Short mmCIF file of C-alpha atoms and ligand atoms in Angstrom, two decimals:
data_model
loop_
_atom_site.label_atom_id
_atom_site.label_comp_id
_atom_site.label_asym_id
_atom_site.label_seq_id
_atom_site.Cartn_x
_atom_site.Cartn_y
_atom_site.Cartn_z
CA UNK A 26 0.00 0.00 0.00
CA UNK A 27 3.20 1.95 0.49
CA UNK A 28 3.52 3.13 -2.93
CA UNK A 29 -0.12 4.54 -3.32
CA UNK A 30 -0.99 8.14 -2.49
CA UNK A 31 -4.26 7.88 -4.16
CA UNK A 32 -6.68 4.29 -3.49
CA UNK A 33 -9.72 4.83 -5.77
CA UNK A 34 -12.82 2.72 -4.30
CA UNK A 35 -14.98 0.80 -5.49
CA UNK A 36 -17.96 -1.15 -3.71
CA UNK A 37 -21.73 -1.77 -4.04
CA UNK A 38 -24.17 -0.08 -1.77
CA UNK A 39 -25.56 -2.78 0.74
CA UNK A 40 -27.85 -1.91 3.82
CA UNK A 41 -26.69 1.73 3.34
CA UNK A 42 -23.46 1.56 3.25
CA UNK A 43 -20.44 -0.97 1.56
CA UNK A 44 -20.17 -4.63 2.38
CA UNK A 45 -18.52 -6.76 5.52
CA UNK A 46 -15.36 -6.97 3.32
CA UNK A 47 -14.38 -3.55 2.65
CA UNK A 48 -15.21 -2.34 6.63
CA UNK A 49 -12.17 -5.06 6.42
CA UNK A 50 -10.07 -3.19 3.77
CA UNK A 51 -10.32 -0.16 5.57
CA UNK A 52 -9.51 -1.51 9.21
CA UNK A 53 -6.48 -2.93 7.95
CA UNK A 54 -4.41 -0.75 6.04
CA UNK A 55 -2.75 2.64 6.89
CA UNK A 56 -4.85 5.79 5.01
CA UNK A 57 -3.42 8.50 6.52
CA UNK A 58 -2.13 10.72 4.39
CA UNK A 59 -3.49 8.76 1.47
CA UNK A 60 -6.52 10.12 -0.91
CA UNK A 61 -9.68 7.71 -1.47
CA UNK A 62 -11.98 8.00 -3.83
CA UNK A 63 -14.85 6.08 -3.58
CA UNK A 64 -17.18 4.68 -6.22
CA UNK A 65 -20.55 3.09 -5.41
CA UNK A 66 -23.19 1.00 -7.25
CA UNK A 67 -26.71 1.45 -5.69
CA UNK A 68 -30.37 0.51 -6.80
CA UNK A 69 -31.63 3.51 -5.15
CA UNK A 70 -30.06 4.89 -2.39
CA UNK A 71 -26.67 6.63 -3.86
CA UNK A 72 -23.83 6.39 -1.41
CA UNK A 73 -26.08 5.97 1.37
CA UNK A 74 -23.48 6.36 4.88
CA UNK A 75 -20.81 5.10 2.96
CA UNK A 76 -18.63 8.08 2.93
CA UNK A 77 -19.74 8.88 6.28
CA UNK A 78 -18.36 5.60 6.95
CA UNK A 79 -14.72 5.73 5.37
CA UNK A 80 -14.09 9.20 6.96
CA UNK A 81 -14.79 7.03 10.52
CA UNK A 82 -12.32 4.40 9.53
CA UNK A 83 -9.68 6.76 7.71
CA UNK A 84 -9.66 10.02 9.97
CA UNK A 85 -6.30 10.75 8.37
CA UNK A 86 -7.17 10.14 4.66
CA UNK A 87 -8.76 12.95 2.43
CA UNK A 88 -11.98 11.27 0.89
CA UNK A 89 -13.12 12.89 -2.35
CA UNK A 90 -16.28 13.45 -3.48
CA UNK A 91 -17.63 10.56 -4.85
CA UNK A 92 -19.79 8.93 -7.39
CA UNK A 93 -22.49 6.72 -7.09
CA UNK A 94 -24.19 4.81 -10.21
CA UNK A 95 -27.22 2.95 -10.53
CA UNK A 96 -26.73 -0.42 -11.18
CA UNK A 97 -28.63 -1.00 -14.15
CA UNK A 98 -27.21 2.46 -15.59
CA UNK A 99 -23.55 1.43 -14.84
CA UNK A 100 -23.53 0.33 -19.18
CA UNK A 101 -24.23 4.06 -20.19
CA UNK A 102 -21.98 5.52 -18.13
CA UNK A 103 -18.48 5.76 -19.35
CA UNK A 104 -18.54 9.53 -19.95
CA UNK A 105 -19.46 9.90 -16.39
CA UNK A 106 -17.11 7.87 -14.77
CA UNK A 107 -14.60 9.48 -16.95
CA UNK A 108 -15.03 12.92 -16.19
CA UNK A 109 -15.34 12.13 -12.12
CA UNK A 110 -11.74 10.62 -12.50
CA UNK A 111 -10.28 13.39 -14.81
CA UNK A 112 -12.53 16.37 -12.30
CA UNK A 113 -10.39 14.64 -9.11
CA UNK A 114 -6.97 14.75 -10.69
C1 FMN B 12 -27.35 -7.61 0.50
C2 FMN B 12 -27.69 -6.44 -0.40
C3 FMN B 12 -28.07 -5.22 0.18
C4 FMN B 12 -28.36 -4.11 -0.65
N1 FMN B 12 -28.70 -2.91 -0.06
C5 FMN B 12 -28.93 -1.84 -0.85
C6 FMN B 12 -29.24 -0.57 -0.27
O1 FMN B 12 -29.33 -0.40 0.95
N2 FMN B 12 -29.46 0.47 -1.12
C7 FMN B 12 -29.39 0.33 -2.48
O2 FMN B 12 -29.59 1.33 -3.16
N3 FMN B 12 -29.09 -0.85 -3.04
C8 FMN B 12 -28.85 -1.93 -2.27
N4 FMN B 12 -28.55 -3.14 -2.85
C9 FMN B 12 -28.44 -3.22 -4.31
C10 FMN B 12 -26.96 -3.19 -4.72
O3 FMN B 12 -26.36 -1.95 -4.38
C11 FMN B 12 -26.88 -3.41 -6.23
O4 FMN B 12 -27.31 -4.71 -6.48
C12 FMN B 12 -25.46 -3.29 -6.73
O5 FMN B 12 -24.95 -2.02 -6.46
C13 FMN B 12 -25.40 -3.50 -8.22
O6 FMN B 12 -24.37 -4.33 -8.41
P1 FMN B 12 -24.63 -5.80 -8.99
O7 FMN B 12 -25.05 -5.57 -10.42
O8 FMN B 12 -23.29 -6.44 -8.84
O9 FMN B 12 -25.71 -6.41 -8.11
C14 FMN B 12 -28.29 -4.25 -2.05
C15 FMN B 12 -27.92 -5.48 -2.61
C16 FMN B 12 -27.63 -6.56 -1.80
C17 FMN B 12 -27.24 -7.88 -2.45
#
């Protein structure tokens, strides 16, 4: 994780927030410092708590704004995603 100033991620909206796995992810690795960028799949309820939730976990990291995608829009939205990534640098 050393060599990464910037962690862009990604993670489907479940029960409000992301799954058991990346609570994980973020509990075990250093952020401070770091930059995250999270990305979210949803079928309704955008990021939910999820940011809420990394900037609990990663006091220390600076957590972009993010973007959250429908599920069944995720096909039709390359120019999206692509000017989120190119808008945070
Ligand atoms: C266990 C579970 C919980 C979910 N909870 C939510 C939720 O709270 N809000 C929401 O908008 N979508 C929720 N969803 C829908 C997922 O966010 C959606 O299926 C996913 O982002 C789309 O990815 P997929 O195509 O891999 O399923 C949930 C899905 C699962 C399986």
């Amino acid at each position: 994780m050393d060599q990464y100033k910037t962690i862009i991620l990604g993670y489907p909206n479940w029960w409000g927030t992301f799954p058991m796995a990346v609570f994980t992810f973020l509990e075990e690795y250093e952020f401070a410092g770091k930059r995250i960028l999270p990305f979210c799949t949803h079928e309704g309820s955008g990021p939910g708590e999820s940011e809420r939730d990394i900037r609990k976990l990663c006091p220390d990291a600076k957590v972009l704004p993010g973007l959250a995608i429908r599920g069944g829009s995720v096909k039709g939205s390359g120019d999206t995603i692509k000017s989120w990534i190119l808008k945070n640098g």
